[in-house]
Amino acid sequence: MKIVSAEFVISAAAPAQFPPSVLPEVAFAGKSNVGKSSVINCLLQRKKLVKTSSTPGKTQMINFFVINGAFHVVDLPGYGFAKAPKSIQAGWARLVEGYIASRDRLKGLVLIVDIRHPPTALDAQVKDWLGQLGRPFLVVANKVDQVSTNALRGHLRQIADDLELPESPLLFSAKTGAGRDELWAKLLPWLEGRP
Ligand SMILES: Nc1nc2c(ncn2[C@@H]2O[C@H](COP(=O)(O)OP(=O)(O)OP(=O)(O)O)[C@@H](O)[C@H]2O)c(=O)[nH]1
Ligand SMILES: [Mg+2]
C-alpha cells in the first residue's frame, strides 16, 4: 500500500466534531495500551502521526486521519483502563459506542489485542457487540515481537478460543512491521467496497 499522504483531521470529543461521513473509513479499537495508535503509525509508515505512550489511556478522543485524500483511519480511545474514574470511563463508552453504532461510512473495525495476554471479558463483549451490530471486524494480535515462536501458537489459540473466532487472529508487530502487508490486504477491500 503506497501512502501518498496521511494527515490529521480532528480530535473529536463529541459527535458534533466528527468530520462529515463522506469518505469510507476503518477504525481501530481495543484495550488501552495494546498498541492501537502504534499499529496505525506502522500501517501509514509515519512514526509520529499518531501519539503513542507507554502509559495506558493516551488516546482519549476519537482521532480522524485522512489517507491519500481517499479514506479515513480512525484511532479510538482504549477501553478497560482501570485507573480512569468511572465517570470518565462511561463518557468514553458513550462516545465510542455512539460512533461505532451510527457512523455511516464506517466499513469495518480492527479489534486489537496484545498477543501476550488472554482477552478480557470486555474484549469478548466488544466483539459480541460488533457482531450484533453487523459491523465487519478483524482481530489483530499485536506485539508478536514480544513472544517466542514456541509460545506464539498457544497464545493465538487462546485468543481465538476465548473470543470464539472462526479464524486465527492476524499476527502483527507495530515495532517490526510484521503483518503490515497482510493487514492492508484485509482493509483495502473494505475501503474499496469489494466483497
Ligand atoms: N514491543 C512492542 N511494543 C509495542 C507494539 N505496539 C505498541 N507498543 C508499545 O505499547 C505502548 C502502547 O502503545 P500505544 O500505541 O500508545 O497503545 P494504544 O492502544 O494506542 O493505547 P491508548 O491510546 O492508551 O489506548 C507503547 O509503549 C508502544 O511503544 C509492538 O508491536 N511491539
Ligand atoms: Mg492510543
GROMACS .gro file of N, CA, C and O in nm, residues 22 36 48 52 139 170 183 189:
model
   32
   22VAL      N    1  -1.821   1.122   0.469
   22VAL     CA    2  -1.825   1.118   0.323
   22VAL      C    3  -1.730   1.011   0.271
   22VAL      O    4  -1.763   0.932   0.185
   36LYS      N    5  -0.294   0.035   1.961
   36LYS     CA    6  -0.379   0.082   1.851
   36LYS      C    7  -0.311   0.194   1.772
   36LYS      O    8  -0.302   0.191   1.650
   48LYS      N    9   0.533   0.935   1.381
   48LYS     CA   10   0.474   1.015   1.489
   48LYS      C   11   0.342   1.080   1.453
   48LYS      O   12   0.302   1.176   1.516
   52THR      N   13   0.158   0.810   2.072
   52THR     CA   14   0.155   0.684   2.147
   52THR      C   15   0.219   0.708   2.283
   52THR      O   16   0.282   0.811   2.305
  139VAL      N   17  -0.973  -0.937   1.400
  139VAL     CA   18  -0.893  -0.933   1.523
  139VAL      C   19  -0.745  -0.940   1.488
  139VAL      O   20  -0.702  -1.025   1.409
  170LEU      N   21  -0.490  -1.214   1.309
  170LEU     CA   22  -0.376  -1.176   1.225
  170LEU      C   23  -0.260  -1.133   1.315
  170LEU      O   24  -0.279  -1.055   1.407
  183LEU      N   25  -0.234  -0.701   0.676
  183LEU     CA   26  -0.345  -0.621   0.730
  183LEU      C   27  -0.402  -0.529   0.621
  183LEU      O   28  -0.524  -0.519   0.605
  189PRO      N   29  -1.015  -0.413   0.071
  189PRO     CA   30  -1.148  -0.449   0.020
  189PRO      C   31  -1.261  -0.374   0.092
  189PRO      O   32  -1.359  -0.334   0.029
   0.00000   0.00000   0.00000
